[in-house]
Amino acid sequence: MSEFPPCPACQAKYTYEDGLLYVCPACGHEWSKEEAATDTGDDQKEVRDANGNPLNDGDSITVIKDLKVKGSSSVIKVGTKVKNIRLVEGDHDIDCKIDGIGAMQLKSEFVKKI
């Protein structure tokens, strides 16, 4: 059995070949063999903290500036430690849970890696 590349849309591993295309049965995405050959898989941008250190999923960080919570009167104070972050796409590139506040998205420019 030959090995086909995973789906670039949903990352499903059960893809199959249909003529000149690869097809994903999970999401229905179709892509050419040329696209699969030129795809390097490095689509994610590197996220760095305020000091330029690279951040990864599961890292612990510290907030370096008082941050107002939108839609609330609470504030995330300087020095607040956050454990087990998750990197996401978008303007606010860190997804985390802060004790006493709850689920939150932060910008990497306002944190430093511990």
CSV table of N, CA and C in Angstrom, one decimal:
chain,number,residue,atom,x,y,z
A,1,MET,N,0.8,-1.2,0.0
A,1,MET,CA,0.0,0.0,0.0
A,1,MET,C,0.9,1.2,0.0
A,2,SER,N,0.6,2.2,-0.9
A,2,SER,CA,1.4,3.4,-1.0
A,2,SER,C,0.9,4.4,0.1
A,3,GLU,N,1.8,5.3,0.4
A,3,GLU,CA,1.5,6.3,1.5
A,3,GLU,C,1.1,7.6,0.8
A,4,PHE,N,-0.1,8.1,1.1
A,4,PHE,CA,-0.5,9.4,0.6
A,4,PHE,C,-0.4,10.4,1.6
A,5,PRO,N,-0.2,11.7,1.2
A,5,PRO,CA,0.0,12.8,2.1
A,5,PRO,C,-1.3,13.1,2.9
A,6,PRO,N,-1.2,13.6,4.1
A,6,PRO,CA,-2.4,14.0,4.9
A,6,PRO,C,-3.1,15.2,4.2
A,7,CYS,N,-4.4,15.4,4.5
A,7,CYS,CA,-5.1,16.5,3.9
A,7,CYS,C,-4.6,17.8,4.4
A,8,PRO,N,-4.3,18.8,3.5
A,8,PRO,CA,-3.8,20.1,4.0
A,8,PRO,C,-4.9,20.9,4.7
A,9,ALA,N,-6.2,20.6,4.4
A,9,ALA,CA,-7.3,21.3,5.0
A,9,ALA,C,-7.6,20.9,6.4
A,10,CYS,N,-7.7,19.6,6.7
A,10,CYS,CA,-8.1,19.1,8.0
A,10,CYS,C,-7.1,18.1,8.6
A,11,GLN,N,-6.0,17.8,8.0
A,11,GLN,CA,-5.0,17.0,8.4
A,11,GLN,C,-5.4,15.5,8.6
A,12,ALA,N,-6.5,15.1,8.0
A,12,ALA,CA,-6.9,13.7,8.0
A,12,ALA,C,-5.9,12.8,7.3
A,13,LYS,N,-5.6,11.6,7.8
A,13,LYS,CA,-4.6,10.8,7.2
A,13,LYS,C,-5.2,9.8,6.2
A,14,TYR,N,-6.5,9.7,6.1
A,14,TYR,CA,-7.1,8.7,5.2
A,14,TYR,C,-7.5,9.3,3.8
A,15,THR,N,-6.4,9.8,3.1
A,15,THR,CA,-6.6,10.4,1.8
A,15,THR,C,-6.4,9.3,0.7
A,16,TYR,N,-7.0,9.6,-0.4
A,16,TYR,CA,-6.8,8.6,-1.5
A,16,TYR,C,-6.5,9.4,-2.8
A,17,GLU,N,-6.1,8.6,-3.8
A,17,GLU,CA,-5.7,9.2,-5.1
A,17,GLU,C,-6.9,9.0,-6.1
A,18,ASP,N,-7.2,10.0,-6.8
A,18,ASP,CA,-8.3,9.9,-7.8
A,18,ASP,C,-7.8,10.6,-9.1
A,19,GLY,N,-7.2,9.8,-10.0
A,19,GLY,CA,-6.6,10.4,-11.2
A,19,GLY,C,-5.4,11.3,-10.9
A,20,LEU,N,-5.5,12.6,-11.2
A,20,LEU,CA,-4.4,13.5,-11.0
A,20,LEU,C,-4.5,14.2,-9.6
A,21,LEU,N,-5.5,13.9,-8.8
A,21,LEU,CA,-5.8,14.6,-7.6
A,21,LEU,C,-5.7,13.6,-6.4
A,22,TYR,N,-5.4,14.2,-5.2
A,22,TYR,CA,-5.6,13.5,-4.0
A,22,TYR,C,-6.9,14.0,-3.4
A,23,VAL,N,-7.7,13.2,-2.7
A,23,VAL,CA,-9.0,13.5,-2.2
A,23,VAL,C,-9.1,13.1,-0.7
A,24,CYS,N,-9.7,14.0,0.1
A,24,CYS,CA,-9.9,13.7,1.5
A,24,CYS,C,-11.3,13.3,1.7
A,25,PRO,N,-11.6,12.1,2.2
A,25,PRO,CA,-13.0,11.6,2.4
A,25,PRO,C,-13.6,12.3,3.6
A,26,ALA,N,-12.8,12.8,4.5
A,26,ALA,CA,-13.4,13.5,5.7
A,26,ALA,C,-14.0,14.8,5.4
A,27,CYS,N,-13.3,15.7,4.7
A,27,CYS,CA,-13.8,17.0,4.4
A,27,CYS,C,-14.1,17.3,3.0
A,28,GLY,N,-13.7,16.4,2.1
A,28,GLY,CA,-14.0,16.6,0.7
A,28,GLY,C,-13.0,17.4,-0.1
A,29,HIS,N,-11.9,17.8,0.6
A,29,HIS,CA,-10.9,18.7,-0.1
A,29,HIS,C,-10.2,17.9,-1.1
A,30,GLU,N,-9.9,18.5,-2.3
A,30,GLU,CA,-9.2,17.9,-3.4
A,30,GLU,C,-8.0,18.8,-3.7
A,31,TRP,N,-6.8,18.2,-3.9
A,31,TRP,CA,-5.6,19.0,-4.3
A,31,TRP,C,-4.8,18.2,-5.2
A,32,SER,N,-4.0,18.9,-6.0
A,32,SER,CA,-3.2,18.2,-7.1
A,32,SER,C,-1.9,17.6,-6.5
A,33,LYS,N,-1.4,16.7,-7.2
A,33,LYS,CA,-0.1,16.0,-6.8
A,33,LYS,C,1.0,17.0,-6.8
A,34,GLU,N,1.0,18.0,-7.7
A,34,GLU,CA,2.0,19.0,-7.7
A,34,GLU,C,2.0,19.9,-6.4
A,35,GLU,N,0.8,20.2,-5.9
A,35,GLU,CA,0.7,20.9,-4.7
A,35,GLU,C,1.2,20.1,-3.5
A,36,ALA,N,0.9,18.8,-3.5
A,36,ALA,CA,1.4,18.0,-2.4
A,36,ALA,C,3.0,17.9,-2.5
A,37,ALA,N,3.5,17.9,-3.7
A,37,ALA,CA,5.0,17.8,-3.8
A,37,ALA,C,5.7,19.1,-3.3
A,38,THR,N,5.1,20.2,-3.5
A,38,THR,CA,5.7,21.5,-3.2
A,38,THR,C,5.3,22.0,-1.8
A,39,ASP,N,4.4,21.3,-1.1
A,39,ASP,CA,4.0,21.7,0.2
A,39,ASP,C,5.1,21.3,1.2
A,40,THR,N,5.6,22.2,2.0
A,40,THR,CA,6.6,22.0,3.0
A,40,THR,C,6.1,21.7,4.3
A,41,GLY,N,4.9,22.1,4.6
A,41,GLY,CA,4.3,21.9,5.9
A,41,GLY,C,4.6,23.0,6.9
A,42,ASP,N,5.4,24.0,6.5
A,42,ASP,CA,5.8,25.1,7.5
A,42,ASP,C,4.9,26.3,7.3
A,43,ASP,N,3.6,26.1,7.5
A,43,ASP,CA,2.7,27.2,7.3
A,43,ASP,C,2.5,28.1,8.6
A,44,GLN,N,2.9,27.5,9.7
A,44,GLN,CA,2.7,28.3,10.9
A,44,GLN,C,3.8,29.3,11.1
A,45,LYS,N,3.4,30.5,11.6
A,45,LYS,CA,4.5,31.5,11.9
A,45,LYS,C,5.0,31.2,13.3
A,46,GLU,N,6.2,31.7,13.5
A,46,GLU,CA,6.8,31.5,14.8
A,46,GLU,C,6.4,32.6,15.7
A,47,VAL,N,5.9,32.3,16.9
A,47,VAL,CA,5.4,33.2,17.9
A,47,VAL,C,6.5,33.5,18.9
A,48,ARG,N,6.8,34.8,19.1
A,48,ARG,CA,7.9,35.2,20.1
A,48,ARG,C,7.3,36.1,21.1
A,49,ASP,N,7.9,36.0,22.3
A,49,ASP,CA,7.5,36.9,23.4
A,49,ASP,C,8.1,38.3,23.3
A,50,ALA,N,7.9,39.1,24.3
A,50,ALA,CA,8.4,40.5,24.2
A,50,ALA,C,9.9,40.6,24.2
A,51,ASN,N,10.6,39.6,24.7
A,51,ASN,CA,12.1,39.6,24.7
A,51,ASN,C,12.6,38.8,23.5
A,52,GLY,N,11.8,38.3,22.6
A,52,GLY,CA,12.3,37.6,21.4
A,52,GLY,C,12.4,36.1,21.5
A,53,ASN,N,12.1,35.6,22.7
A,53,ASN,CA,12.2,34.1,22.9
A,53,ASN,C,11.0,33.4,22.2
A,54,PRO,N,11.3,32.3,21.5
A,54,PRO,CA,10.2,31.6,20.8
A,54,PRO,C,9.3,30.9,21.8
A,55,LEU,N,8.0,31.0,21.6
A,55,LEU,CA,7.0,30.3,22.4
A,55,LEU,C,6.5,29.1,21.8
A,56,ASN,N,6.1,28.1,22.6
A,56,ASN,CA,5.6,26.8,22.1
A,56,ASN,C,4.4,26.5,23.0
A,57,ASP,N,3.6,25.5,22.5
A,57,ASP,CA,2.4,25.1,23.2
A,57,ASP,C,2.9,24.4,24.5
A,58,GLY,N,2.2,24.7,25.6
A,58,GLY,CA,2.6,24.2,26.9
A,58,GLY,C,3.5,25.0,27.7
A,59,ASP,N,4.1,26.1,27.2
A,59,ASP,CA,5.0,26.9,27.9
A,59,ASP,C,4.3,27.7,29.0
A,60,SER,N,5.1,28.2,30.0
A,60,SER,CA,4.6,29.1,31.0
A,60,SER,C,5.1,30.5,30.7
A,61,ILE,N,4.2,31.5,31.0
A,61,ILE,CA,4.5,32.8,30.7
A,61,ILE,C,4.2,33.7,31.9
A,62,THR,N,4.7,35.0,31.8
A,62,THR,CA,4.4,36.0,32.8
A,62,THR,C,3.9,37.2,32.0
A,63,VAL,N,2.9,37.9,32.5
A,63,VAL,CA,2.4,39.1,31.9
A,63,VAL,C,3.3,40.3,32.3
A,64,ILE,N,3.7,41.1,31.4
A,64,ILE,CA,4.7,42.2,31.6
A,64,ILE,C,4.0,43.6,31.7
A,65,LYS,N,2.7,43.7,31.6
A,65,LYS,CA,2.0,45.0,31.6
A,65,LYS,C,0.6,44.7,32.1
A,66,ASP,N,0.0,45.7,32.8
A,66,ASP,CA,-1.4,45.6,33.3
A,66,ASP,C,-2.3,45.6,32.0
A,67,LEU,N,-3.1,44.6,31.9
A,67,LEU,CA,-4.0,44.4,30.8
A,67,LEU,C,-5.5,44.5,31.2
A,68,LYS,N,-6.2,45.4,30.7
A,68,LYS,CA,-7.6,45.5,31.0
A,68,LYS,C,-8.4,44.4,30.2
A,69,VAL,N,-9.3,43.8,30.9
A,69,VAL,CA,-10.1,42.7,30.3
A,69,VAL,C,-11.3,43.4,29.6
A,70,LYS,N,-11.4,43.2,28.3
A,70,LYS,CA,-12.5,43.9,27.5
A,70,LYS,C,-13.9,43.3,28.0
A,71,GLY,N,-14.8,44.2,28.2
A,71,GLY,CA,-16.2,43.8,28.7
A,71,GLY,C,-16.3,43.5,30.1
A,72,SER,N,-15.2,43.9,30.9
A,72,SER,CA,-15.2,43.6,32.3
A,72,SER,C,-14.5,44.7,33.0
A,73,SER,N,-14.6,44.8,34.3
A,73,SER,CA,-13.9,45.8,35.1
A,73,SER,C,-12.6,45.2,35.7
A,74,SER,N,-12.3,44.0,35.4
A,74,SER,CA,-11.1,43.3,36.0
A,74,SER,C,-9.9,43.6,35.1
A,75,VAL,N,-8.7,43.5,35.8
A,75,VAL,CA,-7.4,43.8,35.2
A,75,VAL,C,-6.5,42.6,35.4
A,76,ILE,N,-5.7,42.2,34.4
A,76,ILE,CA,-4.7,41.2,34.6
A,76,ILE,C,-3.4,42.0,35.0
A,77,LYS,N,-2.9,41.8,36.2
A,77,LYS,CA,-1.8,42.6,36.8
A,77,LYS,C,-0.5,42.1,36.2
A,78,VAL,N,0.5,43.0,36.3
A,78,VAL,CA,1.9,42.7,35.9
A,78,VAL,C,2.4,41.6,36.8
A,79,GLY,N,3.1,40.6,36.2
A,79,GLY,CA,3.6,39.5,37.0
A,79,GLY,C,2.7,38.3,37.1
A,80,THR,N,1.5,38.4,36.6
A,80,THR,CA,0.6,37.2,36.6
A,80,THR,C,1.2,36.1,35.8
A,81,LYS,N,1.3,34.9,36.5
A,81,LYS,CA,1.8,33.7,35.8
A,81,LYS,C,0.7,32.9,35.2
A,82,VAL,N,1.0,32.5,34.0
A,82,VAL,CA,0.0,31.7,33.2
A,82,VAL,C,0.8,30.4,32.8
A,83,LYS,N,0.2,29.2,33.1
A,83,LYS,CA,0.8,28.0,32.7
A,83,LYS,C,0.0,27.3,31.6
A,84,ASN,N,0.7,26.5,30.8
A,84,ASN,CA,0.2,25.6,29.8
A,84,ASN,C,-0.6,26.4,28.7
A,85,ILE,N,0.1,27.3,28.0
A,85,ILE,CA,-0.5,28.1,27.0
A,85,ILE,C,-0.7,27.3,25.7
A,86,ARG,N,-1.5,27.8,24.8
A,86,ARG,CA,-1.7,27.2,23.5
A,86,ARG,C,-1.6,28.3,22.5
A,87,LEU,N,-0.9,28.0,21.4
A,87,LEU,CA,-0.7,29.0,20.4
A,87,LEU,C,-1.8,28.9,19.3
A,88,VAL,N,-2.4,30.0,18.9
A,88,VAL,CA,-3.5,30.0,17.9
A,88,VAL,C,-3.1,31.0,16.9
A,89,GLU,N,-3.8,31.0,15.7
A,89,GLU,CA,-3.7,31.9,14.7
A,89,GLU,C,-4.5,33.2,15.0
A,90,GLY,N,-4.0,34.3,14.5
A,90,GLY,CA,-4.8,35.6,14.7
A,90,GLY,C,-4.0,36.6,15.4
A,91,ASP,N,-4.7,37.8,15.7
A,91,ASP,CA,-4.1,38.9,16.3
A,91,ASP,C,-3.6,38.6,17.7
A,92,HIS,N,-4.5,37.9,18.5
A,92,HIS,CA,-4.2,37.5,19.8
A,92,HIS,C,-3.8,36.0,19.7
A,93,ASP,N,-2.5,35.8,19.7
A,93,ASP,CA,-1.9,34.5,19.3
A,93,ASP,C,-1.7,33.5,20.5
A,94,ILE,N,-2.1,33.8,21.7
A,94,ILE,CA,-2.0,32.9,22.8
A,94,ILE,C,-3.3,32.7,23.4
A,95,ASP,N,-3.7,31.4,23.6
A,95,ASP,CA,-4.9,31.0,24.2
A,95,ASP,C,-4.6,30.4,25.6
A,96,CYS,N,-5.2,30.9,26.7
A,96,CYS,CA,-4.8,30.4,28.0
A,96,CYS,C,-6.0,30.5,29.0
A,97,LYS,N,-5.7,30.0,30.2
A,97,LYS,CA,-6.7,30.1,31.2
A,97,LYS,C,-6.0,30.8,32.4
A,98,ILE,N,-6.6,31.9,32.9
A,98,ILE,CA,-6.0,32.7,33.9
A,98,ILE,C,-6.8,32.5,35.2
A,99,ASP,N,-6.1,32.1,36.3
A,99,ASP,CA,-6.9,31.9,37.6
A,99,ASP,C,-7.6,33.2,38.0
A,100,GLY,N,-8.8,33.0,38.4
A,100,GLY,CA,-9.7,34.1,38.8
A,100,GLY,C,-10.4,34.9,37.7
A,101,ILE,N,-9.9,34.7,36.5
A,101,ILE,CA,-10.5,35.4,35.3
A,101,ILE,C,-11.2,34.4,34.3
A,102,GLY,N,-10.5,33.3,34.0
A,102,GLY,CA,-11.0,32.3,33.1
A,102,GLY,C,-10.3,32.3,31.8
A,103,ALA,N,-10.9,31.7,30.8
A,103,ALA,CA,-10.3,31.6,29.4
A,103,ALA,C,-10.1,32.9,28.8
A,104,MET,N,-8.9,33.1,28.2
A,104,MET,CA,-8.5,34.4,27.7
A,104,MET,C,-7.6,34.2,26.5
A,105,GLN,N,-7.5,35.2,25.6
A,105,GLN,CA,-6.6,35.2,24.6
A,105,GLN,C,-5.7,36.5,24.8
A,106,LEU,N,-4.4,36.3,24.6
A,106,LEU,CA,-3.4,37.3,24.9
A,106,LEU,C,-2.5,37.5,23.6
A,107,LYS,N,-2.0,38.7,23.5
A,107,LYS,CA,-1.0,39.0,22.5
A,107,LYS,C,0.4,38.7,23.0
A,108,SER,N,1.2,38.1,22.2
A,108,SER,CA,2.5,37.7,22.6
A,108,SER,C,3.4,38.8,23.0
A,109,GLU,N,3.1,40.0,22.5
A,109,GLU,CA,4.0,41.2,22.8
A,109,GLU,C,3.9,41.7,24.3
A,110,PHE,N,2.9,41.2,25.0
A,110,PHE,CA,2.7,41.6,26.4
A,110,PHE,C,3.0,40.5,27.4
A,111,VAL,N,3.8,39.5,27.0
A,111,VAL,CA,4.2,38.4,27.9
A,111,VAL,C,5.7,38.1,27.7
A,112,LYS,N,6.2,37.4,28.7
A,112,LYS,CA,7.6,36.9,28.6
A,112,LYS,C,7.6,35.5,29.1
A,113,LYS,N,8.4,34.7,28.5
A,113,LYS,CA,8.5,33.2,28.8
A,113,LYS,C,9.3,33.1,30.1
A,114,ILE,N,8.8,32.1,30.9
A,114,ILE,CA,9.4,31.9,32.2
A,114,ILE,C,10.5,30.9,32.0
